[in-house]
Amino acid sequence: MARWCSARSGMQVKIRGSHKPSRVKKINSIWRNCSSKTHREKMRRGYCDERAPPTYRKTVQLHLSKLGFFLTVLGNGTIHGVNYTYCQQNDRCKFELQACDTSVVRIKHQQTGLYVAMHKGGKVYTTLKHFQSSTLFIQEMTHTGWMVFKSERAYRKGKCMFLALRKNGDAKRSALSNKYSQFMEL
């Protein structure tokens, strides 16, 4: 695959393995298509250093009104959808969204201190280790006004895995942004 890299402003050099002839062309950009893989990942939307402290914190309740559930973490550490009366009695439905970059958030349960995470296979679980890349989610607003949370780890690999709930309230992953993955922040 032929790639050209501008080493300095106005000069272009051939990258090793290119099939194009070695010649110099005038261009305006600097270091286009030459940066390392980590630099390219940083420039993509949704990149956040795992160990970076949050830049913004917001306390919310995540409501899935299509099913009538609120997202919560139960006493044994599992993520589940519960009704409104359970949230009022125990005050266990409050989460803290910690933003560390544009639209990149960690979801922390306030009462237990556990972070919502998604395994590379799509399993949704909780963990105390906030510096893992599995705890990062990309928060997007759909055209209908609902919030969806994509796994940042899967997004970097070109996949889309959304945080969702089943009809019985269990947490799951969803490959599509369907009605079971659309939350409302209260």
XYZ file of N, CA, C and O in Angstrom:
744
model
N 0.847 -1.162 0.000
C 0.000 0.000 0.000
C 0.899 1.232 0.000
O 1.782 1.374 0.822
N 0.633 2.122 -0.901
C 1.459 3.317 -1.030
C 0.969 4.387 -0.070
O -0.204 4.700 -0.036
N 1.874 4.931 0.718
C 1.544 6.019 1.629
C 2.607 7.079 1.501
O 3.786 6.784 1.382
N 2.181 8.308 1.539
C 3.109 9.421 1.469
C 3.038 10.200 2.761
O 1.994 10.330 3.374
N 4.147 10.713 3.181
C 4.235 11.409 4.454
C 4.938 12.739 4.245
O 5.982 12.783 3.626
N 4.373 13.807 4.780
C 5.057 15.095 4.677
C 5.974 15.241 5.875
O 5.530 15.326 7.002
N 7.249 15.243 5.635
C 8.216 15.359 6.717
C 8.338 16.792 7.188
O 8.523 17.059 8.348
N 8.250 17.728 6.277
C 8.271 19.149 6.605
C 7.224 19.833 5.758
O 6.796 19.301 4.744
N 6.873 21.020 6.133
C 5.875 21.742 5.373
C 6.374 21.968 3.955
O 7.465 22.491 3.739
N 5.594 21.536 2.975
C 5.936 21.741 1.585
C 6.753 20.627 0.967
O 7.107 20.687 -0.201
N 7.101 19.574 1.713
C 7.904 18.490 1.157
C 7.253 17.159 1.473
O 6.708 16.968 2.539
N 7.304 16.242 0.524
C 6.712 14.936 0.730
C 7.756 13.876 0.400
O 8.443 13.969 -0.611
N 7.864 12.851 1.265
C 8.844 11.788 1.048
C 8.131 10.455 0.981
O 7.042 10.294 1.505
N 8.783 9.511 0.309
C 8.190 8.194 0.138
C 8.407 7.359 1.399
O 9.474 7.324 1.961
N 7.336 6.667 1.823
C 7.429 5.751 2.955
C 7.882 4.405 2.430
O 7.491 3.972 1.353
N 8.697 3.727 3.204
C 9.223 2.432 2.809
C 8.106 1.469 2.438
O 7.096 1.388 3.121
N 8.252 0.750 1.365
C 7.258 -0.208 0.931
C 6.275 0.374 -0.066
O 5.365 -0.299 -0.526
N 6.434 1.635 -0.436
C 5.527 2.270 -1.369
C 5.885 1.888 -2.796
O 7.051 1.664 -3.129
N 4.890 1.815 -3.653
C 5.125 1.465 -5.055
C 5.213 2.694 -5.943
O 5.472 2.580 -7.138
N 4.991 3.880 -5.379
C 5.094 5.100 -6.164
C 6.556 5.491 -6.314
O 7.379 5.193 -5.466
N 6.895 6.185 -7.401
C 8.281 6.620 -7.572
C 8.664 7.637 -6.509
O 7.830 8.373 -6.005
N 9.920 7.684 -6.174
C 10.419 8.595 -5.156
C 10.542 9.981 -5.758
O 11.415 10.254 -6.559
N 9.651 10.876 -5.406
C 9.680 12.241 -5.900
C 9.148 13.168 -4.824
O 8.488 12.746 -3.881
N 9.421 14.425 -4.947
C 9.025 15.414 -3.956
C 7.859 16.225 -4.505
O 7.888 16.683 -5.630
N 6.802 16.370 -3.715
C 5.635 17.162 -4.090
C 5.397 18.236 -3.042
O 5.654 18.038 -1.866
N 4.905 19.343 -3.495
C 4.562 20.421 -2.585
C 3.169 20.166 -2.006
O 2.222 19.933 -2.745
N 3.068 20.192 -0.691
C 1.768 20.072 -0.022
C 1.725 21.034 1.150
O 2.754 21.523 1.604
N 0.553 21.309 1.638
C 0.388 22.263 2.728
C 0.328 21.614 4.099
O 0.631 22.245 5.089
N -0.104 20.375 4.183
C -0.271 19.768 5.504
C 1.051 19.238 6.040
O 1.955 18.927 5.289
N 1.115 19.111 7.350
C 2.314 18.602 8.016
C 1.967 17.285 8.678
O 0.980 17.188 9.397
N 2.753 16.277 8.432
C 2.616 14.944 9.031
C 1.271 14.278 8.740
O 0.704 13.622 9.585
N 0.748 14.460 7.549
C -0.516 13.826 7.199
C -0.283 12.358 6.892
O 0.640 12.022 6.161
N -1.110 11.484 7.427
C -1.051 10.029 7.249
C 0.254 9.421 7.756
O 0.629 8.341 7.345
N 0.957 10.091 8.625
C 2.242 9.575 9.087
C 2.302 9.302 10.567
O 3.276 8.761 11.036
N 1.311 9.745 11.279
C 1.410 9.619 12.719
C 1.305 8.162 13.147
O 0.817 7.309 12.427
N 1.775 7.911 14.329
C 1.744 6.548 14.858
C 0.310 6.127 15.136
O -0.604 6.933 15.153
N 0.109 4.839 15.390
C -1.226 4.314 15.644
C -1.838 4.954 16.884
O -3.006 5.302 16.897
N -1.035 5.154 17.917
C -1.589 5.739 19.136
C -2.015 7.182 18.899
O -3.018 7.620 19.430
N -1.264 7.916 18.069
C -1.648 9.293 17.778
C -2.937 9.320 16.957
O -3.800 10.148 17.189
N -3.068 8.407 16.012
C -4.297 8.342 15.219
C -5.484 8.012 16.113
O -6.565 8.559 15.941
N -5.301 7.124 17.083
C -6.392 6.781 18.001
C -6.782 7.978 18.851
O -7.943 8.181 19.146
N -5.792 8.785 19.246
C -6.102 9.956 20.052
C -6.893 10.980 19.261
O -7.711 11.694 19.801
N -6.639 11.061 17.973
C -7.318 12.035 17.146
C -8.739 11.604 16.801
O -9.548 12.411 16.417
N -9.050 10.313 16.915
C -10.391 9.847 16.640
C -11.333 10.288 17.740
O -10.942 10.433 18.890
N -12.574 10.457 17.420
C -13.559 10.842 18.411
C -13.699 9.744 19.448
O -13.771 8.581 19.126
N -13.744 10.113 20.688
C -13.970 9.141 21.729
C -12.726 8.627 22.402
O -12.801 7.693 23.160
N -11.563 9.232 22.158
C -10.360 8.740 22.827
C -10.232 9.399 24.190
O -10.458 10.581 24.344
N -9.874 8.615 25.171
C -9.668 9.134 26.515
C -8.634 8.261 27.207
O -8.706 7.037 27.138
N -7.687 8.866 27.873
C -6.703 8.121 28.632
C -7.406 7.457 29.810
O -8.175 8.097 30.532
N -7.152 6.155 29.993
C -7.846 5.395 31.036
C -7.565 5.948 32.428
O -8.386 5.876 33.317
N -6.381 6.475 32.649
C -6.005 6.952 33.977
C -6.274 8.442 34.174
O -5.936 9.008 35.202
N -6.865 9.090 33.186
C -7.140 10.521 33.297
C -8.246 10.780 34.311
O -9.240 10.061 34.335
N -8.091 11.789 35.145
C -9.165 12.116 36.088
C -10.337 12.732 35.336
O -10.163 13.324 34.275
N -11.549 12.607 35.870
C -12.707 13.184 35.174
C -12.643 14.701 35.153
O -12.206 15.333 36.112
N -13.087 15.283 34.048
C -13.104 16.739 33.923
C -14.460 17.315 34.324
O -14.573 18.497 34.580
N -15.474 16.470 34.351
C -16.822 16.928 34.679
C -17.577 15.776 35.324
O -17.463 14.635 34.897
N -18.358 16.070 36.352
C -19.158 15.051 37.045
C -20.609 15.514 37.098
O -20.877 16.697 37.318
N -21.513 14.557 36.910
C -22.930 14.873 36.902
C -23.693 13.706 37.510
O -23.484 12.562 37.126
N -24.576 13.981 38.471
C -25.380 12.939 39.102
C -26.699 12.805 38.354
O -27.404 13.795 38.155
N -27.004 11.574 37.930
C -28.213 11.323 37.139
C -28.856 10.017 37.562
O -28.245 9.192 38.243
N -30.106 9.851 37.153
C -30.778 8.562 37.183
C -30.995 8.176 35.723
O -31.456 8.997 34.924
N -30.642 6.951 35.362
C -30.793 6.493 33.984
C -32.093 5.716 33.867
O -32.224 4.618 34.395
N -33.045 6.297 33.183
C -34.386 5.731 33.065
C -34.594 5.181 31.662
O -34.328 5.856 30.682
N -35.049 3.955 31.591
C -35.377 3.313 30.322
C -36.898 3.248 30.262
O -37.506 2.259 30.631
N -37.534 4.333 29.809
C -38.989 4.410 29.900
C -39.694 3.519 28.886
O -40.878 3.266 29.024
N -38.997 3.041 27.894
C -39.620 2.120 26.941
C -40.050 0.840 27.658
O -41.018 0.213 27.293
N -39.287 0.463 28.709
C -39.632 -0.710 29.508
C -40.107 -0.331 30.905
O -40.634 -1.174 31.624
N -39.887 0.906 31.310
C -40.297 1.348 32.638
C -39.289 1.028 33.720
O -39.630 0.963 34.891
N -38.022 0.838 33.365
C -36.979 0.488 34.331
C -36.026 1.646 34.573
O -35.813 2.486 33.711
N -35.451 1.635 35.767
C -34.314 2.480 36.093
C -33.098 1.578 36.219
O -33.182 0.485 36.778
N -31.971 2.024 35.728
C -30.737 1.251 35.850
C -30.212 1.372 37.278
O -30.211 2.466 37.851
N -29.793 0.248 37.868
C -29.241 0.268 39.218
C -28.220 -0.843 39.381
O -28.103 -1.727 38.535
N -27.474 -0.782 40.476
C -26.547 -1.849 40.869
C -27.109 -2.463 42.141
O -27.314 -1.767 43.136
N -27.379 -3.742 42.100
C -27.945 -4.442 43.257
C -26.867 -4.677 44.316
O -25.689 -4.414 44.088
N -27.274 -5.190 45.464
C -26.360 -5.415 46.582
C -25.230 -6.377 46.275
O -24.135 -6.264 46.824
N -25.460 -7.339 45.364
C -24.406 -8.293 45.025
C -23.500 -7.798 43.894
O -22.635 -8.517 43.431
N -23.706 -6.559 43.421
C -22.834 -5.978 42.409
C -23.291 -6.180 40.978
O -22.576 -5.801 40.057
N -24.466 -6.745 40.768
C -24.958 -6.938 39.405
C -25.755 -5.721 38.948
O -26.377 -5.030 39.755
N -25.749 -5.486 37.646
C -26.492 -4.381 37.050
C -27.863 -4.905 36.667
O -27.982 -5.973 36.068
N -28.885 -4.137 37.010
C -30.237 -4.614 36.763
C -31.159 -3.412 36.543
O -30.843 -2.293 36.959
N -32.296 -3.648 35.937
C -33.320 -2.637 35.773
C -34.402 -2.851 36.819
O -34.873 -3.971 37.003
N -34.777 -1.795 37.540
C -35.778 -1.900 38.613
C -36.852 -0.836 38.406
O -36.667 0.115 37.646
N -37.982 -0.989 39.122
C -39.064 -0.017 38.992
C -38.811 1.192 39.890
O -37.894 1.228 40.704
N -39.674 2.180 39.757
C -39.485 3.455 40.442
C -39.619 3.346 41.958
O -38.924 4.033 42.692
N -40.505 2.473 42.449
C -40.686 2.352 43.899
C -39.421 1.824 44.570
O -39.090 2.226 45.681
N -38.696 0.910 43.908
C -37.437 0.411 44.456
C -36.419 1.546 44.559
O -35.672 1.641 45.529
N -36.408 2.418 43.581
C -35.475 3.552 43.603
C -35.799 4.518 44.731
O -34.901 5.060 45.366
N -37.075 4.738 44.999
C -37.471 5.647 46.074
C -37.142 5.074 47.446
O -36.712 5.791 48.332
N -37.343 3.763 47.630
C -37.119 3.143 48.928
C -35.645 3.083 49.287
O -35.259 3.333 50.427
N -34.799 2.718 48.341
C -33.392 2.462 48.654
C -32.420 3.537 48.179
O -31.269 3.525 48.575
N -32.868 4.437 47.324
C -31.997 5.468 46.758
C -30.756 4.844 46.099
O -29.641 5.304 46.268
N -30.968 3.745 45.372
C -29.871 3.026 44.729
C -29.784 3.281 43.228
O -29.043 2.611 42.544
N -30.537 4.207 42.718
C -30.587 4.412 41.266
C -29.781 5.612 40.798
O -29.890 6.009 39.652
N -28.994 6.196 41.675
C -28.228 7.381 41.289
C -26.837 6.981 40.813
O -26.114 6.246 41.476
N -26.508 7.493 39.640
C -25.195 7.267 39.043
C -24.497 8.604 38.850
O -25.135 9.643 38.745
N -23.192 8.538 38.802
C -22.391 9.721 38.521
C -21.745 9.519 37.162
O -20.996 8.560 36.970
N -22.049 10.390 36.206
C -21.399 10.349 34.907
C -20.142 11.190 35.000
O -20.208 12.392 35.268
N -18.997 10.558 34.802
C -17.714 11.249 34.889
C -17.154 11.394 33.483
O -16.767 10.416 32.854
N -17.127 12.618 32.984
C -16.617 12.869 31.640
C -15.117 13.091 31.706
O -14.625 13.844 32.534
N -14.384 12.404 30.832
C -12.939 12.637 30.773
C -12.519 13.188 29.417
O -11.383 13.580 29.243
N -13.424 13.214 28.454
C -13.179 13.805 27.140
C -14.538 14.071 26.510
O -15.572 13.723 27.076
N -14.551 14.648 25.340
C -15.803 14.950 24.665
C -16.584 13.677 24.419
O -16.116 12.781 23.728
N -17.739 13.576 25.006
C -18.697 12.466 24.899
C -18.169 11.132 25.419
O -18.776 10.105 25.180
N -17.063 11.116 26.152
C -16.542 9.885 26.753
C -16.780 9.954 28.255
O -16.319 10.887 28.917
N -17.526 8.977 28.788
C -17.907 9.003 30.199
C -17.622 7.665 30.872
O -17.512 6.632 30.213
N -17.487 7.724 32.183
C -17.517 6.547 33.040
C -18.809 6.631 33.828
O -19.209 7.713 34.249
N -19.446 5.495 34.053
C -20.707 5.462 34.790
C -20.431 4.834 36.151
O -20.153 3.652 36.241
N -20.492 5.654 37.208
C -20.184 5.189 38.567
C -21.455 5.191 39.402
O -22.184 6.184 39.447
N -21.721 4.068 40.061
C -22.862 3.984 40.974
C -22.475 4.705 42.255
O -21.435 4.421 42.852
N -23.289 5.649 42.694
C -22.903 6.493 43.824
C -22.866 5.755 45.150
O -21.965 5.974 45.950
N -23.813 4.888 45.404
C -23.887 4.244 46.708
C -22.797 3.191 46.894
O -22.194 3.089 47.954
N -22.540 2.376 45.877
C -21.561 1.293 46.019
C -20.165 1.687 45.561
O -19.198 1.044 45.940
N -20.042 2.713 44.720
C -18.737 3.108 44.199
C -18.251 2.214 43.069
O -17.094 2.291 42.668
N -19.123 1.361 42.534
C -18.757 0.468 41.432
C -18.959 1.159 40.094
O -19.884 1.958 39.927
N -18.095 0.833 39.136
C -18.180 1.386 37.785
C -18.809 0.358 36.852
O -18.495 -0.824 36.922
N -19.680 0.814 35.976
C -20.262 -0.051 34.952
C -19.205 -0.262 33.878
O -18.548 0.683 33.438
N -19.030 -1.517 33.459
C -18.018 -1.845 32.465
C -18.598 -2.838 31.457
O -19.576 -3.527 31.749
N -17.969 -2.896 30.286
C -18.378 -3.853 29.271
C -17.142 -4.605 28.794
O -16.180 -4.005 28.334
N -17.187 -5.914 28.938
C -16.114 -6.802 28.518
C -15.982 -6.742 27.002
O -16.914 -6.356 26.303
N -14.825 -7.135 26.473
C -14.633 -7.069 25.021
C -15.592 -7.981 24.264
O -15.885 -7.743 23.104
N -16.130 -8.987 24.926
C -17.129 -9.852 24.313
C -18.539 -9.299 24.413
O -19.459 -9.822 23.809
N -18.727 -8.251 25.211
C -20.028 -7.615 25.330
C -20.719 -7.838 26.653
O -21.809 -7.320 26.876
N -20.116 -8.605 27.567
C -20.736 -8.840 28.869
C -20.664 -7.565 29.706
O -19.621 -6.936 29.824
N -21.799 -7.192 30.299
C -21.878 -5.997 31.134
C -21.685 -6.414 32.590
O -22.324 -7.342 33.065
N -20.794 -5.731 33.296
C -20.485 -6.062 34.690
C -20.080 -4.804 35.435
O -20.032 -3.717 34.851
N -19.798 -4.931 36.727
C -19.321 -3.802 37.524
C -17.924 -4.093 38.046
O -17.554 -5.256 38.242
N -17.167 -3.043 38.287
C -15.805 -3.182 38.793
C -15.438 -1.960 39.632
O -16.014 -0.887 39.457
N -14.496 -2.150 40.533
C -13.974 -1.031 41.323
C -12.835 -0.309 40.618
O -12.493 0.811 40.969
N -12.241 -0.961 39.606
C -11.078 -0.405 38.907
C -11.545 0.537 37.801
O -11.923 0.114 36.725
N -11.493 1.825 38.083
C -11.996 2.799 37.123
C -11.027 3.073 35.982
O -11.400 3.634 34.965
N -9.760 2.680 36.123
C -8.764 3.009 35.114
C -8.726 2.016 33.959
O -7.888 2.123 33.081
N -9.623 1.055 33.925
C -9.666 0.101 32.826
C -10.378 0.721 31.625
O -11.286 1.532 31.779
N -9.967 0.308 30.429
C -10.611 0.839 29.223
C -12.028 0.309 29.066
O -12.830 0.885 28.338
N -12.368 -0.778 29.758
C -13.720 -1.328 29.652
C -14.750 -0.470 30.387
O -15.945 -0.637 30.179
N -14.311 0.454 31.232
C -15.253 1.316 31.955
C -15.616 2.576 31.177
O -16.445 3.348 31.624
N -15.004 2.798 30.029
C -15.275 3.991 29.240
C -16.407 3.743 28.247
O -16.418 2.731 27.545
N -17.333 4.672 28.193
C -18.455 4.600 27.261
C -18.549 5.906 26.491
O -18.220 6.970 27.019
N -19.012 5.819 25.255
C -19.273 7.013 24.457
C -20.754 7.319 24.590
O -21.596 6.490 24.271
N -21.049 8.510 25.065
C -22.425 8.929 25.282
C -22.879 9.719 24.065
O -22.255 10.705 23.685
N -23.964 9.260 23.439
C -24.500 9.944 22.264
C -25.983 10.191 22.446
O -26.679 9.407 23.084
N -26.457 11.253 21.838
C -27.881 11.534 21.838
C -28.441 11.141 20.473
O -27.890 11.513 19.442
N -29.502 10.361 20.478
C -30.120 9.949 19.223
C -30.947 11.101 18.659
O -31.163 12.114 19.326
N -31.418 10.935 17.443
C -32.222 11.985 16.811
C -33.570 12.174 17.498
O -34.218 13.202 17.325
N -33.993 11.213 18.296
C -35.253 11.324 19.031
C -35.060 11.890 20.442
O -36.022 12.049 21.179
N -33.829 12.179 20.841
C -33.559 12.796 22.131
C -33.158 11.833 23.234
O -32.958 12.242 24.367
N -33.035 10.552 22.950
C -32.625 9.563 23.945
C -31.109 9.460 23.981
O -30.429 9.729 22.997
N -30.569 9.038 25.124
C -29.125 8.845 25.275
C -28.786 7.371 25.104
O -29.480 6.510 25.639
N -27.715 7.093 24.369
C -27.205 5.730 24.240
C -25.748 5.741 24.684
O -25.053 6.751 24.572
N -25.302 4.604 25.213
C -23.934 4.463 25.694
C -23.259 3.341 24.918
O -23.638 2.185 25.046
N -22.258 3.699 24.110
C -21.486 2.723 23.337
C -20.210 2.399 24.086
O -19.613 3.271 24.713
N -19.759 1.170 23.973
C -18.477 0.795 24.555
C -17.352 1.473 23.772
O -17.248 1.319 22.564
N -16.514 2.241 24.470
C -15.417 2.949 23.816
C -14.376 1.972 23.288
O -13.777 2.185 22.248
N -14.175 0.898 23.996
C -13.208 -0.128 23.600
C -13.614 -0.767 22.268
O -12.799 -0.945 21.379
N -14.894 -1.096 22.126
C -15.386 -1.681 20.883
C -15.417 -0.644 19.767
O -15.176 -0.968 18.607
N -15.695 0.623 20.108
C -15.749 1.693 19.118
C -14.401 1.879 18.436
O -14.332 2.104 17.232
N -13.302 1.784 19.217
C -11.963 1.916 18.639
C -11.656 0.799 17.654
O -10.848 0.967 16.764
N -12.303 -0.359 17.837
C -12.069 -1.497 16.942
C -13.066 -1.543 15.796
O -13.088 -2.493 15.032
N -13.915 -0.541 15.670
C -14.860 -0.463 14.571
C -16.171 -1.189 14.816
O -16.967 -1.356 13.910
N -16.421 -1.613 16.051
C -17.678 -2.296 16.389
C -18.559 -1.344 17.190
O -18.082 -0.366 17.732
N -19.828 -1.666 17.250
C -20.752 -0.894 18.090
C -21.434 -1.840 19.059
O -22.167 -2.730 18.647
N -21.164 -1.652 20.342
C -21.845 -2.413 21.388
C -22.456 -1.412 22.355
O -21.758 -0.604 22.949
N -23.771 -1.469 22.476
C -24.502 -0.532 23.308
C -24.876 -1.167 24.638
O -25.145 -2.360 24.713
N -24.913 -0.350 25.687
C -25.422 -0.769 26.987
C -26.934 -0.834 26.877
O -27.573 0.124 26.433
N -27.539 -1.960 27.253
C -28.983 -2.145 27.096
C -29.523 -3.004 28.229
O -28.763 -3.589 29.005
N -30.850 -3.091 28.320
C -31.535 -3.939 29.291
C -32.465 -4.899 28.566
O -33.042 -4.553 27.538
N -32.618 -6.092 29.117
C -33.593 -7.050 28.592
C -34.982 -6.720 29.140
O -35.133 -5.887 30.031
N -35.977 -7.423 28.652
C -37.348 -7.182 29.122
C -37.531 -7.536 30.585
O -38.377 -6.971 31.269
N -36.698 -8.467 31.096
C -36.807 -8.841 32.512
C -35.940 -7.950 33.408
O -35.907 -8.134 34.612
N -35.193 -7.006 32.834
C -34.400 -6.070 33.614
C -32.917 -6.383 33.674
O -32.150 -5.592 34.210
N -32.490 -7.531 33.176
C -31.066 -7.870 33.179
C -30.298 -6.990 32.195
O -30.815 -6.639 31.136
N -29.063 -6.672 32.541
C -28.217 -5.880 31.649
C -27.685 -6.755 30.524
O -27.444 -7.950 30.705
N -27.534 -6.168 29.355
C -27.009 -6.898 28.207
C -26.332 -5.910 27.274
O -26.387 -4.705 27.466
N -25.726 -6.438 26.229
C -25.197 -5.588 25.176
C -26.129 -5.695 23.988
O -26.816 -6.689 23.801
N -26.145 -4.672 23.196
C -26.965 -4.662 21.996
C -26.096 -4.202 20.843
O -25.321 -3.249 20.982
N -26.207 -4.863 19.710
C -25.419 -4.476 18.546
C -26.030 -3.282 17.826
O -25.351 -2.596 17.084
N -27.294 -3.037 18.047
C -27.982 -1.928 17.408
C -28.505 -0.960 18.454
O -28.764 -1.339 19.588
N -28.679 0.271 18.043
C -29.272 1.262 18.933
C -30.781 1.102 18.879
O -31.472 1.787 18.136
N -31.310 0.158 19.636
C -32.750 -0.100 19.620
C -33.401 0.474 20.872
O -32.750 1.129 21.685
N -34.681 0.217 21.060
C -35.414 0.828 22.163
C -34.954 0.328 23.535
O -35.231 0.958 24.535
N -34.248 -0.794 23.592
C -33.778 -1.307 24.872
C -32.426 -0.717 25.284
O -31.915 -1.021 26.348
N -31.834 0.089 24.426
C -30.549 0.717 24.762
C -30.665 2.223 24.889
O -29.660 2.896 25.055
N -31.858 2.774 24.801
C -32.047 4.212 24.839
C -32.496 4.646 26.227
O -33.562 4.256 26.697
N -31.672 5.463 26.889
C -31.913 5.915 28.249
C -32.258 7.397 28.269
O -31.891 8.140 27.365
N -32.929 7.799 29.346
C -33.195 9.197 29.587
C -32.542 9.571 30.906
O -32.669 8.844 31.893
N -31.822 10.676 30.919
C -31.174 11.146 32.150
C -32.161 11.973 32.945
O -32.742 12.917 32.442
N -32.363 11.589 34.189
C -33.251 12.348 35.075
C -32.452 12.937 36.227
O -31.488 12.413 36.654
